[in-house]
PDB file of C-alpha atoms in Angstrom:
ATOM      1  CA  UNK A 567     -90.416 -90.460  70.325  1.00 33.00           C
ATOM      2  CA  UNK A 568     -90.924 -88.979  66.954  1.00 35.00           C
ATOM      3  CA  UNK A 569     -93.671 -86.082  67.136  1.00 34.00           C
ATOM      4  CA  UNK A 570     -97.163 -86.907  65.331  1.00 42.00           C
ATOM      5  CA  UNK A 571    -100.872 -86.073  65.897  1.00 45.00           C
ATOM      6  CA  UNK A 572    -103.224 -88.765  66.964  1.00 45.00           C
ATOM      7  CA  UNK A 573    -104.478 -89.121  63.793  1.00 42.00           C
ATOM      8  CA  UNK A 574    -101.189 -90.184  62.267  1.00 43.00           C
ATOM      9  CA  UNK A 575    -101.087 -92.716  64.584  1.00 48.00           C
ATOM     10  CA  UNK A 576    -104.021 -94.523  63.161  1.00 47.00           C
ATOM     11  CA  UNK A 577    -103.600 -97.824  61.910  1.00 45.00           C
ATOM     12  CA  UNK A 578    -102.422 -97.278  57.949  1.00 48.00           C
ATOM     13  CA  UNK A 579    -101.285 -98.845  54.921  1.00 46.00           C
ATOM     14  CA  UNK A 580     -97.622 -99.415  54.382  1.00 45.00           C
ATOM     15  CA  UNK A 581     -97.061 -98.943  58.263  1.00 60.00           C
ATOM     16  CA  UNK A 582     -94.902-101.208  60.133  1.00 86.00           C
ATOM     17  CA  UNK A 583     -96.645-104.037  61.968  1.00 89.00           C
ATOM     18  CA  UNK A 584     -95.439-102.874  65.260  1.00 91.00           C
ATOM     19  CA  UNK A 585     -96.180 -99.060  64.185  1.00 93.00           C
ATOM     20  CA  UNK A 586    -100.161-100.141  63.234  1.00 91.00           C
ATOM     21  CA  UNK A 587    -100.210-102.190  66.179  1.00 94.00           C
ATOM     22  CA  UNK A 588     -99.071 -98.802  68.303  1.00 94.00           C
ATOM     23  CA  UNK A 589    -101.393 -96.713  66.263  1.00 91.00           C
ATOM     24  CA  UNK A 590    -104.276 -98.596  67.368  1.00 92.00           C
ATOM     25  CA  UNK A 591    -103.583 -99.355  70.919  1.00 94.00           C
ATOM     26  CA  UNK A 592    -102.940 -95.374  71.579  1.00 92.00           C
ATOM     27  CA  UNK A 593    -105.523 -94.285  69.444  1.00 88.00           C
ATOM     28  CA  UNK A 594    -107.836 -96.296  71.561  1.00 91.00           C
ATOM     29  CA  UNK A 595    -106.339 -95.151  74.559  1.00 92.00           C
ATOM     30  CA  UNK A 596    -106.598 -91.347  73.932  1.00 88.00           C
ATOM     31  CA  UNK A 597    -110.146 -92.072  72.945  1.00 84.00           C
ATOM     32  CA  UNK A 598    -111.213 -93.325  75.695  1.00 87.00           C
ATOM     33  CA  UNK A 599    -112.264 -97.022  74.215  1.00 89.00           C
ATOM     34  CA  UNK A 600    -109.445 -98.413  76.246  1.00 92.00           C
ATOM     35  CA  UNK A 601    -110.341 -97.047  79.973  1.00 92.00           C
ATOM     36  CA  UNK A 602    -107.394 -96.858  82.639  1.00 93.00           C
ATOM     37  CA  UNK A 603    -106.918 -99.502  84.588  1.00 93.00           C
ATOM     38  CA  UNK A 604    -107.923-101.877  81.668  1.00 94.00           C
ATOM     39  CA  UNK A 605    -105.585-104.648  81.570  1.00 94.00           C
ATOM     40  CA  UNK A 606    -103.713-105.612  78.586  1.00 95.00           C
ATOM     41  CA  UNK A 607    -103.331-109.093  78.160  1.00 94.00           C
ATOM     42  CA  UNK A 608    -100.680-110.306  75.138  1.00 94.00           C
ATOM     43  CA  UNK A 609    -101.948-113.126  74.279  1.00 93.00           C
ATOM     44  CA  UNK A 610    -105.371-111.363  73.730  1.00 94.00           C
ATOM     45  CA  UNK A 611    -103.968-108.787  72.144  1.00 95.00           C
ATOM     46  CA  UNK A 612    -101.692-110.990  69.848  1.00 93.00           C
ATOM     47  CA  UNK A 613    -104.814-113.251  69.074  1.00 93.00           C
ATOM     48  CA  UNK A 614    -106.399-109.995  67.878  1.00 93.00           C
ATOM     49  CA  UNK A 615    -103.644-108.281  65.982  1.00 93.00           C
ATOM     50  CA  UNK A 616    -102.561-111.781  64.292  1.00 92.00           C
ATOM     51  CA  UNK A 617     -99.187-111.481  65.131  1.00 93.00           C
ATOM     52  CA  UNK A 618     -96.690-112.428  68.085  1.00 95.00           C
ATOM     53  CA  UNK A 619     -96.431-112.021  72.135  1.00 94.00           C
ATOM     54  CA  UNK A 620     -92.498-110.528  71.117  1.00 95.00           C
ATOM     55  CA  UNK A 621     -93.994-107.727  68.892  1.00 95.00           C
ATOM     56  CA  UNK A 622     -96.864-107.093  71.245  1.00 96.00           C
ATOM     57  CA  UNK A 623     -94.738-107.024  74.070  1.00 95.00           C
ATOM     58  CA  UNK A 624     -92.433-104.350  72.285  1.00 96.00           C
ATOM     59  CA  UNK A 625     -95.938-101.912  71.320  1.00 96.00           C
ATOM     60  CA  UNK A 626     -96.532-102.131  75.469  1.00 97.00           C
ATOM     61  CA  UNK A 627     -93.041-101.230  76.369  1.00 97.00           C
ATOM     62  CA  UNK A 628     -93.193 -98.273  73.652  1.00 96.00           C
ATOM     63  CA  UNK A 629     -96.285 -97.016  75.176  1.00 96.00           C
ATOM     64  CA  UNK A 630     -95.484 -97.357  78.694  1.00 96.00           C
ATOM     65  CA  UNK A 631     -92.348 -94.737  77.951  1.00 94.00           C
ATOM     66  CA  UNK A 632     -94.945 -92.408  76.613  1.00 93.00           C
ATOM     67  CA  UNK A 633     -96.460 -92.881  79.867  1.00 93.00           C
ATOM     68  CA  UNK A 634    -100.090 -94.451  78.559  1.00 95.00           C
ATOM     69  CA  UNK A 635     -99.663 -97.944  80.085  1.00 97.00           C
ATOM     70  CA  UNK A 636     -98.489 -99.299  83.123  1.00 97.00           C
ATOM     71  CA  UNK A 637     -96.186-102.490  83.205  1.00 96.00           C
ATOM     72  CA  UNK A 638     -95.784-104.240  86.338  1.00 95.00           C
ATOM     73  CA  UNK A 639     -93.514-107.366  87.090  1.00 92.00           C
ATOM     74  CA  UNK A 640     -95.529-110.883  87.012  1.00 88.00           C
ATOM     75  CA  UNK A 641     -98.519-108.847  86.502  1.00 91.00           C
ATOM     76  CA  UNK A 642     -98.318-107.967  82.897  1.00 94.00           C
ATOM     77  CA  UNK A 643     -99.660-104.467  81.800  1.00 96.00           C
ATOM     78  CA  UNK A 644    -102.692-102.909  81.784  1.00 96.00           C
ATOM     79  CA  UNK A 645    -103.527 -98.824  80.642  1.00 96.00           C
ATOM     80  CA  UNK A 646    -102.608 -95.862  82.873  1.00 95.00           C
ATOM     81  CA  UNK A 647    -104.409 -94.957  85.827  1.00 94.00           C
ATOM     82  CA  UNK A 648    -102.861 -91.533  86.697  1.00 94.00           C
ATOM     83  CA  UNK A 649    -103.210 -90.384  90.071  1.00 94.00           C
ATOM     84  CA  UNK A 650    -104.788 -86.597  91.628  1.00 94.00           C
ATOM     85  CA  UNK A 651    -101.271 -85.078  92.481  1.00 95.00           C
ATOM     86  CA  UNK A 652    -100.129 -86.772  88.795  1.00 95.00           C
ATOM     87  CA  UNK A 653    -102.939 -84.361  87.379  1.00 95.00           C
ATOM     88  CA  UNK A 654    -102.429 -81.393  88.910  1.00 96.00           C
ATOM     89  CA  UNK A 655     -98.442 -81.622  87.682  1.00 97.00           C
ATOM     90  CA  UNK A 656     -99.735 -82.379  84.517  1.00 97.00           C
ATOM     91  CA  UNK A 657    -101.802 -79.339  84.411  1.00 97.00           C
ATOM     92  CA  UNK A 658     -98.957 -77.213  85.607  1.00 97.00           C
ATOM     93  CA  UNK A 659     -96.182 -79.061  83.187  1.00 97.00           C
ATOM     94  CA  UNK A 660     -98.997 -77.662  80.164  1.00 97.00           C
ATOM     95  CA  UNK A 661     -99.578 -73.927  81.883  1.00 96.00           C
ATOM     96  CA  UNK A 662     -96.069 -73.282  81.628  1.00 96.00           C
ATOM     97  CA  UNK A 663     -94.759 -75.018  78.725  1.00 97.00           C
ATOM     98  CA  UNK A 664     -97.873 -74.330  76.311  1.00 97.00           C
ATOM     99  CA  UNK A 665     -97.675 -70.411  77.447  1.00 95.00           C
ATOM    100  CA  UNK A 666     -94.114 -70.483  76.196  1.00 94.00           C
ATOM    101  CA  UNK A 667     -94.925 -72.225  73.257  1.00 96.00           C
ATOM    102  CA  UNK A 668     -97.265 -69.588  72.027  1.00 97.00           C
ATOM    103  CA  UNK A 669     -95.068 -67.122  72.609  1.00 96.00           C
ATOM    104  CA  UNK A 670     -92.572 -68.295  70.474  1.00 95.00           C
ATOM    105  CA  UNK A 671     -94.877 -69.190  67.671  1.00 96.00           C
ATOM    106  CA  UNK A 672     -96.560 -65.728  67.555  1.00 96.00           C
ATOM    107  CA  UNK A 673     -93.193 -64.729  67.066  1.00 94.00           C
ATOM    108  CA  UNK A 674     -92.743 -66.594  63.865  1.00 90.00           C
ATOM    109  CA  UNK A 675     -96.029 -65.830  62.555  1.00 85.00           C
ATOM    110  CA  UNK A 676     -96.215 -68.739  60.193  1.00 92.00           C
ATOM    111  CA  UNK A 677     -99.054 -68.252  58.188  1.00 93.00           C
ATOM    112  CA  UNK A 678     -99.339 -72.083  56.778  1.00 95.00           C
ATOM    113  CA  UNK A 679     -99.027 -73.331  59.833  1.00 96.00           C
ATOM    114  CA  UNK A 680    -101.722 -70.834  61.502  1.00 97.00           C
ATOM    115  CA  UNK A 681    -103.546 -71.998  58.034  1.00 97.00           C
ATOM    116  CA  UNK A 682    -103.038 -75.643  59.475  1.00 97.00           C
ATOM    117  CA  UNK A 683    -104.637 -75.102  62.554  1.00 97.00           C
ATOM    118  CA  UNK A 684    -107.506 -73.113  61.324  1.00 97.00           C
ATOM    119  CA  UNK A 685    -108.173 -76.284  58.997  1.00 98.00           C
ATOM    120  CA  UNK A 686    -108.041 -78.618  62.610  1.00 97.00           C
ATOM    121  CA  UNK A 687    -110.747 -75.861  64.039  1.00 97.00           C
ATOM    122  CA  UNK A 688    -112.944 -76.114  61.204  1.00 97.00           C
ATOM    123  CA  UNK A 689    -113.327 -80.042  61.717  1.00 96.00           C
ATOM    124  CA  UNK A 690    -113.510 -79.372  65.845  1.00 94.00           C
ATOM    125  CA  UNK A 691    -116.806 -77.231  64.608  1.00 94.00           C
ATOM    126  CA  UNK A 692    -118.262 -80.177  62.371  1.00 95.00           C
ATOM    127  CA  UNK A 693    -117.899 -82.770  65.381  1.00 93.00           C
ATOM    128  CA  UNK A 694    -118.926 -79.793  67.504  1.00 90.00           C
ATOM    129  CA  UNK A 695    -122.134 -80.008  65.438  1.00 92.00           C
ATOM    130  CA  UNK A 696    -122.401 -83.303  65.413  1.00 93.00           C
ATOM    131  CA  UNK A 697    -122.010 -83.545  68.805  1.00 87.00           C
ATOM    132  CA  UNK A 698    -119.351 -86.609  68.330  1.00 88.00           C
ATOM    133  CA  UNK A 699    -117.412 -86.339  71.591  1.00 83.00           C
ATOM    134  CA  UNK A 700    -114.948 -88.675  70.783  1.00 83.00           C
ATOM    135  CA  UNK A 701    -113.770 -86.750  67.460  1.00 88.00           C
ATOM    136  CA  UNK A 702    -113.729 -83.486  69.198  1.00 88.00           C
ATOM    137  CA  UNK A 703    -111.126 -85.112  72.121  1.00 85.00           C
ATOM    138  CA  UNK A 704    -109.295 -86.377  69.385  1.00 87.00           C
ATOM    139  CA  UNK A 705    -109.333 -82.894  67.219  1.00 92.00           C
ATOM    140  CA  UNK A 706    -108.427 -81.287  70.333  1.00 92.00           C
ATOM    141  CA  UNK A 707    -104.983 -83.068  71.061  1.00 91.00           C
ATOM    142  CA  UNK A 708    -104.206 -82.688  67.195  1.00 93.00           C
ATOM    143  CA  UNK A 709    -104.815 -79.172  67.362  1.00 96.00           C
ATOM    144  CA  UNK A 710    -102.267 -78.595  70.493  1.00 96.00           C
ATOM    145  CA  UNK A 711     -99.643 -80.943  68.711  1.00 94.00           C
ATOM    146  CA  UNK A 712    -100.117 -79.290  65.756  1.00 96.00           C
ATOM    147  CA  UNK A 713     -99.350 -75.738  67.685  1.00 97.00           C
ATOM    148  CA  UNK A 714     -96.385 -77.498  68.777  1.00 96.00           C
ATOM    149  CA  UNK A 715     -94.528 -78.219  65.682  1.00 95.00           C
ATOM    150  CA  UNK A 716     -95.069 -75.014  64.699  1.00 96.00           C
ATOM    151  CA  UNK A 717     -92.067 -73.715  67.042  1.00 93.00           C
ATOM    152  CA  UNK A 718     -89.801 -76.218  65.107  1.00 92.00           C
ATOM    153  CA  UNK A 719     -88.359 -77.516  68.212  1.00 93.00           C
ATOM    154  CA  UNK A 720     -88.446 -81.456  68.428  1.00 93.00           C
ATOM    155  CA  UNK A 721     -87.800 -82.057  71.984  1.00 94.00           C
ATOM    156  CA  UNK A 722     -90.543 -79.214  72.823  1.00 93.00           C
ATOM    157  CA  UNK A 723     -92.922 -81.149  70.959  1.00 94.00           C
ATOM    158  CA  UNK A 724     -92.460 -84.771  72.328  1.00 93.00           C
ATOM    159  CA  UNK A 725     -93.171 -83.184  75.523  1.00 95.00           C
ATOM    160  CA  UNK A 726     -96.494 -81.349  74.263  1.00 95.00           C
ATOM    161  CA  UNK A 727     -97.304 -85.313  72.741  1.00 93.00           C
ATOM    162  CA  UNK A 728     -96.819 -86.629  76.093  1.00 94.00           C
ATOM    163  CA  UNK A 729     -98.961 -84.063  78.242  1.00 96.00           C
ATOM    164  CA  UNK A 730    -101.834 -84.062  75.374  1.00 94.00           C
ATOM    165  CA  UNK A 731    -101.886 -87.651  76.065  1.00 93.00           C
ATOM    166  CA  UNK A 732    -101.811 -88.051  79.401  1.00 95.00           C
ATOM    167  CA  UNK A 733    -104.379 -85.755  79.813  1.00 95.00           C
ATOM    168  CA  UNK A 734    -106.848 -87.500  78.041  1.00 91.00           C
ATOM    169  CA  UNK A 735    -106.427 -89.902  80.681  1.00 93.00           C
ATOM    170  CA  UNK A 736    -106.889 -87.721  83.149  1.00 94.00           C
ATOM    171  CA  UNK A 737    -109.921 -86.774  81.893  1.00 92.00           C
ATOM    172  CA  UNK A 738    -111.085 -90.091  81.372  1.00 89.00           C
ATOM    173  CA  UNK A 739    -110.673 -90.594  85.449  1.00 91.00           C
ATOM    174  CA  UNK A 740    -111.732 -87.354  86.813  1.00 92.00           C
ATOM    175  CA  UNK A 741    -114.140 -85.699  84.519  1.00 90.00           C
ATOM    176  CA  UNK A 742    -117.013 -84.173  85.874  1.00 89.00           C
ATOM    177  CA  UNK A 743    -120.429 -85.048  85.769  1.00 85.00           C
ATOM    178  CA  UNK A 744    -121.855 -83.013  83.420  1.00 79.00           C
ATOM    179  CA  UNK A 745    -118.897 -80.552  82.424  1.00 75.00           C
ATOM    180  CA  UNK A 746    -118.957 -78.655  79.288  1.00 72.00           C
ATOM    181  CA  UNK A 747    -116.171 -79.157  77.259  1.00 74.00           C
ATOM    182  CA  UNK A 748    -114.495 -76.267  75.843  1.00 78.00           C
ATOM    183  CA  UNK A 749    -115.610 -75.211  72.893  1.00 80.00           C
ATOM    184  CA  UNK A 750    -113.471 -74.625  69.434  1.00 88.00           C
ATOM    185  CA  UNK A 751    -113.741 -70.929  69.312  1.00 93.00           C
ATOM    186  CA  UNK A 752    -111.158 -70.983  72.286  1.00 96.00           C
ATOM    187  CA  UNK A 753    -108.797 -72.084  69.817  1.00 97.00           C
ATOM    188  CA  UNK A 754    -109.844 -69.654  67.196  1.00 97.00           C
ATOM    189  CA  UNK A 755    -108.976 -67.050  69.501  1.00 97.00           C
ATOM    190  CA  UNK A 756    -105.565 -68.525  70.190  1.00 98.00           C
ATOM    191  CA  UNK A 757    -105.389 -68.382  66.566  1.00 98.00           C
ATOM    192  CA  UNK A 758    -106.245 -64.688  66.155  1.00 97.00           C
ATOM    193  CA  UNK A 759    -103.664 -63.721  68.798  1.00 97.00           C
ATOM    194  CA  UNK A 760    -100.876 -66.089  67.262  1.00 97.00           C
ATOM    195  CA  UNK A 761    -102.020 -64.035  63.565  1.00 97.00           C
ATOM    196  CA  UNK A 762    -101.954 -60.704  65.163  1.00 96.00           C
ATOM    197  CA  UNK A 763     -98.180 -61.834  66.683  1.00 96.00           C
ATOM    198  CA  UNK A 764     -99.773 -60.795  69.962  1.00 97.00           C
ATOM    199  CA  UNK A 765     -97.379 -62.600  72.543  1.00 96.00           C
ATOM    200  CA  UNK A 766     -99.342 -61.404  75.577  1.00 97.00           C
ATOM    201  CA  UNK A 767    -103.043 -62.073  73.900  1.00 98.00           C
ATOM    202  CA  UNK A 768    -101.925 -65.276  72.755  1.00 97.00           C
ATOM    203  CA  UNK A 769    -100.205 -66.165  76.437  1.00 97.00           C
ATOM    204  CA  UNK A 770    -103.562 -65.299  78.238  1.00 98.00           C
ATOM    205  CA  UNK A 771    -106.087 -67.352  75.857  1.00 97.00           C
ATOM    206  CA  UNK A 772    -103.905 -70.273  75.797  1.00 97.00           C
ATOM    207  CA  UNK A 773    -104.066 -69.921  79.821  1.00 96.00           C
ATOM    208  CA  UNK A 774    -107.844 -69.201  79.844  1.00 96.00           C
ATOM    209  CA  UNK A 775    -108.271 -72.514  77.206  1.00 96.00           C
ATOM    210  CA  UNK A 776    -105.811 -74.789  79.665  1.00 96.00           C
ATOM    211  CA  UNK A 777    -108.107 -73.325  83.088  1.00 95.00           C
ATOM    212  CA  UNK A 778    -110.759 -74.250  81.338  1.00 94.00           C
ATOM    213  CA  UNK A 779    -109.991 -78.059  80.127  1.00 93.00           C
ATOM    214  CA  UNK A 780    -108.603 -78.620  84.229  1.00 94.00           C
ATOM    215  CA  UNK A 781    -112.237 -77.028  85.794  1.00 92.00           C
ATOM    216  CA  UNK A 782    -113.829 -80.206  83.699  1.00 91.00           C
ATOM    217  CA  UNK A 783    -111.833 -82.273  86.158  1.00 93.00           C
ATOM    218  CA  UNK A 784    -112.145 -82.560  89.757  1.00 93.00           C
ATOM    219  CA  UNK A 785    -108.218 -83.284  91.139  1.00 91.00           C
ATOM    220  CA  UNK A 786    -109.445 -82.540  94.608  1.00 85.00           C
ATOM    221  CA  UNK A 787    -109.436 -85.516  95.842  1.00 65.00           C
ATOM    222  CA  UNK A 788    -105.930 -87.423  97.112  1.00 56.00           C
ATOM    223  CA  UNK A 789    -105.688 -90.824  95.763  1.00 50.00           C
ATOM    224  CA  UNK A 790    -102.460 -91.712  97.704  1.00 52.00           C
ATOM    225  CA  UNK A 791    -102.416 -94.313 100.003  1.00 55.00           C
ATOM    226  CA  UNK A 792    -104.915 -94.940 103.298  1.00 50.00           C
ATOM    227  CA  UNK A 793    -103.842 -93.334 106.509  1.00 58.00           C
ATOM    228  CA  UNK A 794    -105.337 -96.698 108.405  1.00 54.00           C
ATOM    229  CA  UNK A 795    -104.197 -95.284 111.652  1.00 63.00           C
ATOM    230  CA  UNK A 796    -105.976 -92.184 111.424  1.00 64.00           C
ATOM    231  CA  UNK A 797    -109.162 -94.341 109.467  1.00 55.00           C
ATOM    232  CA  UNK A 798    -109.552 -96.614 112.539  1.00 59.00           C
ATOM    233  CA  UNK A 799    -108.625 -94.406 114.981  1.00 59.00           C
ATOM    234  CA  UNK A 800    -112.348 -94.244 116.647  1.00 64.00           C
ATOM    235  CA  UNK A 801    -112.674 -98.068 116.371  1.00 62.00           C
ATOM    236  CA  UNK A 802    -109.698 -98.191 119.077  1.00 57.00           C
ATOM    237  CA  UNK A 803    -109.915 -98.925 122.839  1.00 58.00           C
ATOM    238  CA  UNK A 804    -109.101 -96.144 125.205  1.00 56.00           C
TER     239      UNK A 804
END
């Protein structure tokens, strides 16, 4: 999986058929316009696309390795539908791999790539203003992907790609009601810190930023399977 922010994946001009096709489906996705759980039929999606079961087939089996859709035997597929415990890993998988990965990048102190981010932040604070919710999820992920590449380390970023987008899900499941979402000047400060090549600074904001993104979600609830024997266990005879 090749790294690349969400908004590369958007459906383009001289793409692939099978890449546009993948833009689309996990731009939708990430956006929430797709919700999990949503099945994905083929022949809907082929009808829609104008093109063939083979090639949709192949876009589902791409995205189910990047762990956004779900493929079940004699079922067909239909989008993720991660699960409490999958959420709280998730959350821990980002605490300690994104607190690494500003470590190493405040090391570098690469000042078009800090100038890269600041340009992500500065769009986060027009669809702040605008109060487009669906831009600033999507400006969000770019920014963290973005933060990624900057420690030139390929595999390191895949994995940032993956958590970004599985998160969204989560989100998408377990927001909430009502929660605030973070707001851009916590990246601005991770900014500062990575700037200042403040290791420690730039370790605790990205911590404070990540805390904050998991209090929007409630993973407090198990969504395992049903103990029926303790369930029932008053509706028993003596």
């Amino acid at each position: 999986m090749n790294f690349a922010s969400e908004a590369s994946r958007r459906p383009g001009r001289g793409q692939r058929t099978d890449e546009r096709i993948h833009g689309a489906i996990y731009a939708a996705i990430i956006n929430h316009q797709l919700r999990p759980a949503t099945p994905l039929q083929e022949d809907a999606l082929a009808g829609a696309f104008g093109v063939s079961r083979t090639i949709i087939r192949k876009v589902l089996q791409r995205l189910a390795h990047e762990k956004l859709v779900v493929i079940t035997p004699n079922k067909g597929a239909r989008v993720a539908r991660p699960t409490t415990e999958e959420g709280r890993q998730v959350f821990e998988a980002r605490h300690i791999i994104e607190s690494e990965l500003v470590r190493k990048v405040a090391r570098k102190r690469d000042d078009r790539g800090l100038d890269r981010l600041r340009g992500i932040v500065a769009e986060e604070r027009k669809a702040q203003l605008a109060d487009d919710k669906r831009r600033r999820v999507q400006l969000s992920g770019d920014f963290h992907q973005a933060l990624a590449e900057l420690a030139d380390n390929a595999v390191l970023a895949d994995v940032v790609q993956e958590l970004v987008s599985r998160t969204s899900l989560i989100i998408a499941l377990y927001e909430v009601p009502g929660a605030v979402p973070c707001s851009c000047d916590e990246h601005s400060e991770i900014i500062d810190a990575l700037a200042a090549g403040d290791e420690a600074a730039a370790i605790e904001r990205m911590d404070h930023h990540l805390r904050h993104i998991e209090s929007q979600v409630d993973l407090s609830q198990s969504t395992g399977g049903v103990d029926f024997r303790s369930l029932f266990a008053q509706a028993l005879p003596d």
